[in-house]
PDB file of C-alpha atoms in Angstrom:
ATOM      1  CA  MET A  21      77.125 114.254  88.073  1.00 38.00           C
ATOM      2  CA  GLN A  22      78.135 114.374  91.827  1.00 42.00           C
ATOM      3  CA  ARG A  23      77.315 110.913  91.967  1.00 42.00           C
ATOM      4  CA  ALA A  24      79.229 110.241  89.032  1.00 43.00           C
ATOM      5  CA  ALA A  25      82.129 112.038  90.154  1.00 44.00           C
ATOM      6  CA  MET A  26      81.425 109.897  93.581  1.00 41.00           C
ATOM      7  CA  ASN A  27      81.733 106.328  91.932  1.00 43.00           C
ATOM      8  CA  GLN A  28      84.406 107.234  89.838  1.00 44.00           C
ATOM      9  CA  ASP A  29      86.799 107.794  92.750  1.00 45.00           C
ATOM     10  CA  LEU A  30      85.558 104.285  94.683  1.00 43.00           C
ATOM     11  CA  ARG A  31      86.537 102.482  91.381  1.00 43.00           C
ATOM     12  CA  VAL A  32      89.920 104.005  91.395  1.00 44.00           C
ATOM     13  CA  ALA A  33      89.989 103.089  95.090  1.00 47.00           C
ATOM     14  CA  ASP A  34      89.205  99.584  94.166  1.00 49.00           C
ATOM     15  CA  THR A  35      92.406  99.156  91.316  1.00 49.00           C
ATOM     16  CA  PRO A  36      95.000  97.064  93.156  1.00 49.00           C
ATOM     17  CA  SER A  37      97.747 100.115  92.161  1.00 53.00           C
ATOM     18  CA  VAL A  38      96.558 102.050  94.640  1.00 58.00           C
ATOM     19  CA  TYR A  39      97.475  99.596  97.422  1.00 66.00           C
ATOM     20  CA  LEU A  40     101.095  98.970  96.568  1.00 78.00           C
ATOM     21  CA  PRO A  41     103.426 102.173  97.448  1.00 86.00           C
ATOM     22  CA  ILE A  42     104.527 104.037  94.003  1.00 86.00           C
ATOM     23  CA  ASP A  43     108.273 103.339  94.583  1.00 85.00           C
ATOM     24  CA  ARG A  44     107.553  99.750  94.688  1.00 82.00           C
ATOM     25  CA  ARG A  45     104.690  99.912  91.440  1.00 85.00           C
ATOM     26  CA  LEU A  46     107.792 101.227  89.608  1.00 86.00           C
ATOM     27  CA  ALA A  47     110.428  98.904  90.601  1.00 84.00           C
ATOM     28  CA  LEU A  48     107.853  96.315  89.678  1.00 83.00           C
ATOM     29  CA  ALA A  49     106.979  97.616  86.322  1.00 88.00           C
ATOM     30  CA  ARG A  50     111.201  97.708  85.535  1.00 91.00           C
ATOM     31  CA  GLY A  51     111.030  93.712  87.307  1.00 91.00           C
ATOM     32  CA  GLU A  52     113.430  95.207  90.423  1.00 87.00           C
ATOM     33  CA  THR A  53     112.617  94.840  93.818  1.00 84.00           C
ATOM     34  CA  VAL A  54     112.901  97.271  96.609  1.00 87.00           C
ATOM     35  CA  PRO A  55     115.992  96.796  98.658  1.00 88.00           C
ATOM     36  CA  GLU A  56     115.383  95.629 102.035  1.00 91.00           C
ATOM     37  CA  LYS A  57     117.660  98.446 103.564  1.00 95.00           C
ATOM     38  CA  ALA A  58     117.194 101.962 102.780  1.00 94.00           C
ATOM     39  CA  GLN A  59     118.358 105.558 103.523  1.00 96.00           C
ATOM     40  CA  GLY A  60     116.108 108.297 103.380  1.00 97.00           C
ATOM     41  CA  THR A  61     113.506 110.457 105.131  1.00 97.00           C
ATOM     42  CA  GLY A  62     110.119 109.247 106.819  1.00 97.00           C
ATOM     43  CA  LEU A  63     107.114 111.117 106.836  1.00 98.00           C
ATOM     44  CA  PHE A  64     104.309 111.302 109.196  1.00 97.00           C
ATOM     45  CA  ALA A  65     101.136 113.203 108.160  1.00 97.00           C
ATOM     46  CA  ASP A  66      98.168 113.240 110.544  1.00 95.00           C
ATOM     47  CA  ILE A  67      95.020 114.987 109.815  1.00 94.00           C
ATOM     48  CA  SER A  68      92.392 115.889 112.357  1.00 92.00           C
ATOM     49  CA  GLY A  69      88.916 117.055 111.983  1.00 89.00           C
ATOM     50  CA  PHE A  70      87.636 114.091 110.229  1.00 88.00           C
ATOM     51  CA  THR A  71      85.957 112.632 113.317  1.00 88.00           C
ATOM     52  CA  PRO A  72      83.514 115.918 113.782  1.00 89.00           C
ATOM     53  CA  LEU A  73      82.838 115.779 109.549  1.00 89.00           C
ATOM     54  CA  THR A  74      81.788 112.092 110.013  1.00 87.00           C
ATOM     55  CA  GLU A  75      79.482 112.936 113.030  1.00 89.00           C
ATOM     56  CA  ALA A  76      77.735 116.343 111.094  1.00 89.00           C
ATOM     57  CA  LEU A  77      77.237 114.281 107.765  1.00 89.00           C
ATOM     58  CA  THR A  78      75.945 111.066 109.772  1.00 90.00           C
ATOM     59  CA  VAL A  79      73.063 113.409 111.537  1.00 87.00           C
ATOM     60  CA  GLU A  80      72.510 115.078 108.446  1.00 88.00           C
ATOM     61  CA  LEU A  81      72.504 112.768 105.662  1.00 88.00           C
ATOM     62  CA  GLY A  82      71.829 109.500 107.819  1.00 89.00           C
ATOM     63  CA  PRO A  83      74.796 106.408 108.431  1.00 88.00           C
ATOM     64  CA  LYS A  84      74.691 105.302 104.581  1.00 91.00           C
ATOM     65  CA  ARG A  85      74.856 108.731 102.316  1.00 89.00           C
ATOM     66  CA  GLY A  86      77.295 110.070 105.244  1.00 87.00           C
ATOM     67  CA  ALA A  87      79.822 107.547 104.591  1.00 88.00           C
ATOM     68  CA  GLU A  88      79.170 108.138 101.389  1.00 90.00           C
ATOM     69  CA  GLU A  89      79.973 111.744 101.704  1.00 87.00           C
ATOM     70  CA  LEU A  90      82.471 111.003 103.951  1.00 87.00           C
ATOM     71  CA  THR A  91      84.401 109.188 100.980  1.00 87.00           C
ATOM     72  CA  VAL A  92      84.324 111.853  98.650  1.00 89.00           C
ATOM     73  CA  HIS A  93      85.701 114.336 101.227  1.00 89.00           C
ATOM     74  CA  LEU A  94      88.454 111.403 102.314  1.00 89.00           C
ATOM     75  CA  ASN A  95      89.566 111.119  98.464  1.00 90.00           C
ATOM     76  CA  GLN A  96      89.812 114.807  97.724  1.00 92.00           C
ATOM     77  CA  VAL A  97      92.094 115.754 100.878  1.00 94.00           C
ATOM     78  CA  TYR A  98      93.932 112.283 100.429  1.00 93.00           C
ATOM     79  CA  GLY A  99      94.210 113.177  97.358  1.00 93.00           C
ATOM     80  CA  ALA A 100      95.642 116.717  97.465  1.00 95.00           C
ATOM     81  CA  LEU A 101      98.026 115.274  99.809  1.00 96.00           C
ATOM     82  CA  ILE A 102      99.433 112.547  97.760  1.00 95.00           C
ATOM     83  CA  ALA A 103     100.130 114.585  94.555  1.00 95.00           C
ATOM     84  CA  GLU A 104     102.315 116.995  96.388  1.00 97.00           C
ATOM     85  CA  LEU A 105     104.092 113.916  98.203  1.00 97.00           C
ATOM     86  CA  HIS A 106     104.683 112.396  94.714  1.00 95.00           C
ATOM     87  CA  ARG A 107     106.170 115.398  93.372  1.00 96.00           C
ATOM     88  CA  TYR A 108     109.112 115.406  95.792  1.00 97.00           C
ATOM     89  CA  GLY A 109     109.308 111.991  94.745  1.00 95.00           C
ATOM     90  CA  GLY A 110     108.382 110.146  98.241  1.00 96.00           C
ATOM     91  CA  SER A 111     105.241 107.048  98.509  1.00 95.00           C
ATOM     92  CA  VAL A 112     102.657 106.405 100.703  1.00 94.00           C
ATOM     93  CA  ILE A 113     103.723 102.905 102.595  1.00 94.00           C
ATOM     94  CA  SER A 114     100.398 102.846 104.826  1.00 91.00           C
ATOM     95  CA  PHE A 115      96.926 104.274 106.219  1.00 89.00           C
ATOM     96  CA  SER A 116      96.282 103.963 109.775  1.00 87.00           C
ATOM     97  CA  GLY A 117      93.448 105.977 110.838  1.00 82.00           C
ATOM     98  CA  ASP A 118      93.253 109.597 109.772  1.00 88.00           C
ATOM     99  CA  ALA A 119      97.072 109.561 109.352  1.00 93.00           C
ATOM    100  CA  ILE A 120      99.725 108.345 106.269  1.00 94.00           C
ATOM    101  CA  THR A 121     103.488 107.218 106.506  1.00 95.00           C
ATOM    102  CA  CYS A 122     105.422 108.183 103.774  1.00 96.00           C
ATOM    103  CA  TRP A 123     109.050 107.633 102.681  1.00 97.00           C
ATOM    104  CA  LEU A 124     111.447 109.700 100.304  1.00 97.00           C
ATOM    105  CA  ASP A 125     114.323 107.280  99.472  1.00 96.00           C
ATOM    106  CA  GLY A 126     117.486 108.609  99.503  1.00 96.00           C
ATOM    107  CA  ASP A 127     116.635 111.508 100.693  1.00 96.00           C
ATOM    108  CA  ASP A 128     118.802 113.925 103.647  1.00 94.00           C
ATOM    109  CA  GLY A 129     115.550 115.682 104.876  1.00 95.00           C
ATOM    110  CA  ARG A 130     115.268 118.640 101.951  1.00 95.00           C
ATOM    111  CA  ARG A 131     112.819 116.645  99.824  1.00 96.00           C
ATOM    112  CA  GLY A 132     110.971 115.890 103.065  1.00 97.00           C
ATOM    113  CA  MET A 133     110.956 119.065 104.204  1.00 97.00           C
ATOM    114  CA  ALA A 134     110.172 121.079 100.956  1.00 97.00           C
ATOM    115  CA  ALA A 135     106.930 117.762 100.471  1.00 98.00           C
ATOM    116  CA  ALA A 136     105.782 119.025 104.128  1.00 98.00           C
ATOM    117  CA  LEU A 137     105.287 122.504 103.575  1.00 97.00           C
ATOM    118  CA  ALA A 138     103.943 122.007 100.089  1.00 98.00           C
ATOM    119  CA  MET A 139     101.172 119.299 102.013  1.00 97.00           C
ATOM    120  CA  GLN A 140     100.409 121.953 104.195  1.00 97.00           C
ATOM    121  CA  ARG A 141      99.709 124.687 101.626  1.00 97.00           C
ATOM    122  CA  ALA A 142      97.522 121.870  99.685  1.00 97.00           C
ATOM    123  CA  MET A 143      95.585 120.928 102.959  1.00 96.00           C
ATOM    124  CA  ALA A 144      95.024 125.205 103.441  1.00 95.00           C
ATOM    125  CA  GLN A 145      91.815 124.597 101.467  1.00 94.00           C
ATOM    126  CA  PHE A 146      90.162 121.763 103.833  1.00 94.00           C
ATOM    127  CA  ALA A 147      90.636 124.252 106.739  1.00 92.00           C
ATOM    128  CA  GLU A 148      86.990 124.851 106.221  1.00 90.00           C
ATOM    129  CA  VAL A 149      84.368 122.041 105.071  1.00 89.00           C
ATOM    130  CA  ARG A 150      81.338 123.102 104.503  1.00 88.00           C
ATOM    131  CA  THR A 151      78.458 120.090 104.749  1.00 85.00           C
ATOM    132  CA  VAL A 152      74.791 120.298 103.430  1.00 82.00           C
ATOM    133  CA  SER A 153      73.318 122.128 106.118  1.00 84.00           C
ATOM    134  CA  GLY A 154      75.894 124.807 106.381  1.00 86.00           C
ATOM    135  CA  ARG A 155      77.945 123.335 109.120  1.00 88.00           C
ATOM    136  CA  VAL A 156      81.409 124.496 108.768  1.00 91.00           C
ATOM    137  CA  VAL A 157      84.147 121.772 110.079  1.00 90.00           C
ATOM    138  CA  SER A 158      88.133 122.511 110.416  1.00 92.00           C
ATOM    139  CA  LEU A 159      90.496 119.736 109.102  1.00 94.00           C
ATOM    140  CA  ALA A 160      93.825 120.430 109.595  1.00 95.00           C
ATOM    141  CA  MET A 161      97.364 118.247 109.519  1.00 97.00           C
ATOM    142  CA  LYS A 162     100.439 117.776 111.822  1.00 97.00           C
ATOM    143  CA  VAL A 163     103.713 116.514 110.008  1.00 97.00           C
ATOM    144  CA  ALA A 164     106.262 114.954 111.451  1.00 97.00           C
ATOM    145  CA  LEU A 165     109.908 114.274 109.959  1.00 97.00           C
ATOM    146  CA  ALA A 166     112.684 112.023 110.662  1.00 97.00           C
ATOM    147  CA  SER A 167     115.640 111.045 108.355  1.00 96.00           C
ATOM    148  CA  GLY A 168     118.172 107.907 108.725  1.00 96.00           C
ATOM    149  CA  ALA A 169     118.333 104.130 108.154  1.00 96.00           C
ATOM    150  CA  VAL A 170     114.844 102.070 107.401  1.00 96.00           C
ATOM    151  CA  ARG A 171     114.057  98.445 106.567  1.00 96.00           C
ATOM    152  CA  ARG A 172     111.376  97.715 104.044  1.00 92.00           C
ATOM    153  CA  PHE A 173     109.608  94.408 103.638  1.00 89.00           C
ATOM    154  CA  VAL A 174     106.207  93.060 102.735  1.00 86.00           C
ATOM    155  CA  VAL A 175     104.519  91.067 105.331  1.00 87.00           C
ATOM    156  CA  GLY A 176     101.620  88.837 105.295  1.00 84.00           C
ATOM    157  CA  ASP A 177     100.213  85.603 102.997  1.00 85.00           C
ATOM    158  CA  PRO A 178     100.071  86.620  99.402  1.00 80.00           C
ATOM    159  CA  THR A 179      96.756  84.259  99.584  1.00 84.00           C
ATOM    160  CA  TYR A 180      94.990  86.968 101.493  1.00 81.00           C
ATOM    161  CA  GLN A 181      96.688  89.875 102.041  1.00 79.00           C
ATOM    162  CA  ARG A 182     100.515  91.461 101.645  1.00 79.00           C
ATOM    163  CA  ILE A 183     101.542  94.897 103.761  1.00 84.00           C
ATOM    164  CA  ASP A 184     104.047  97.077 102.521  1.00 87.00           C
ATOM    165  CA  THR A 185     106.000  98.381 105.975  1.00 89.00           C
ATOM    166  CA  MET A 186     108.752  99.846 107.376  1.00 93.00           C
ATOM    167  CA  ALA A 187     110.828  99.557 110.783  1.00 94.00           C
ATOM    168  CA  GLY A 188     114.270 100.714 112.488  1.00 95.00           C
ATOM    169  CA  GLU A 189     114.914 103.717 115.011  1.00 95.00           C
ATOM    170  CA  THR A 190     113.982 106.513 112.638  1.00 95.00           C
ATOM    171  CA  LEU A 191     110.079 105.242 112.663  1.00 93.00           C
ATOM    172  CA  GLU A 192     110.332 105.191 116.302  1.00 94.00           C
ATOM    173  CA  LYS A 193     111.921 109.329 116.146  1.00 94.00           C
ATOM    174  CA  LEU A 194     109.364 109.898 113.489  1.00 93.00           C
ATOM    175  CA  ALA A 195     106.505 108.942 116.578  1.00 92.00           C
ATOM    176  CA  ALA A 196     108.243 110.702 118.802  1.00 92.00           C
ATOM    177  CA  ALA A 197     107.986 113.780 117.159  1.00 91.00           C
ATOM    178  CA  GLU A 198     104.739 113.493 115.948  1.00 92.00           C
ATOM    179  CA  HIS A 199     103.600 113.042 119.675  1.00 92.00           C
ATOM    180  CA  LEU A 200     104.975 116.649 120.301  1.00 94.00           C
ATOM    181  CA  LEU A 201     102.828 118.370 117.465  1.00 95.00           C
ATOM    182  CA  GLY A 202      99.803 120.743 117.337  1.00 94.00           C
ATOM    183  CA  ARG A 203      97.678 121.219 114.446  1.00 94.00           C
ATOM    184  CA  GLY A 204      99.155 122.606 111.524  1.00 94.00           C
ATOM    185  CA  GLU A 205     102.256 122.159 112.791  1.00 96.00           C
ATOM    186  CA  ILE A 206     105.580 120.768 111.246  1.00 96.00           C
ATOM    187  CA  GLY A 207     108.270 118.874 113.417  1.00 96.00           C
ATOM    188  CA  LEU A 208     111.835 117.078 112.929  1.00 95.00           C
ATOM    189  CA  ASP A 209     114.481 115.120 114.202  1.00 93.00           C
ATOM    190  CA  GLU A 210     117.521 116.432 114.939  1.00 93.00           C
ATOM    191  CA  THR A 211     119.580 114.475 112.246  1.00 91.00           C
ATOM    192  CA  THR A 212     117.091 116.509 109.557  1.00 92.00           C
ATOM    193  CA  VAL A 213     117.525 119.908 111.019  1.00 93.00           C
ATOM    194  CA  GLU A 214     121.256 119.570 111.063  1.00 91.00           C
ATOM    195  CA  ALA A 215     120.970 117.939 107.360  1.00 88.00           C
ATOM    196  CA  LEU A 216     118.681 120.948 106.605  1.00 89.00           C
ATOM    197  CA  GLY A 217     120.884 123.587 107.670  1.00 88.00           C
ATOM    198  CA  ASP A 218     120.286 127.596 106.787  1.00 83.00           C
ATOM    199  CA  ALA A 219     118.235 125.874 103.975  1.00 78.00           C
TER     200      ALA A 219
END
């Protein structure tokens, strides 16, 4: 039964729609385009602990079976986080290593902060991941938020691959904030702090 669930997860990952941010998918469904210039909040969530988990699963199960088991864990973690992000109207723009870069269009920081808190709550269920041999690996996440303007565009050759991307000063602030954070922390840029006020 576990293998059937894993195969279902892999089939879902092979669906083209999972490679498009949800806001772009919805725009395409309506026959619209995503504006190139946007205001909102960027959210960068970086997960730590996947490397020790990968090593433990490889030692216990071997490279092939360990990779399959890791995929199950990745799908569970990212599924829980993305569900929370979507609840607050956010879209995953890209995956990079153990991190996701997200966008909450039209947000002044409030929805972004609520999403970050909800994602941290969802992450708590993965604080102790137990492997087949009983080894416990701890997963945690840090989240950076920055609000402002970005440029959204798609790059690449449609014959091979096209990638949704963002650029601008807001992304630079997001990257700077992320480097200051530790496991379990949420960091905000000054613009987002000001927008939140006493909230």
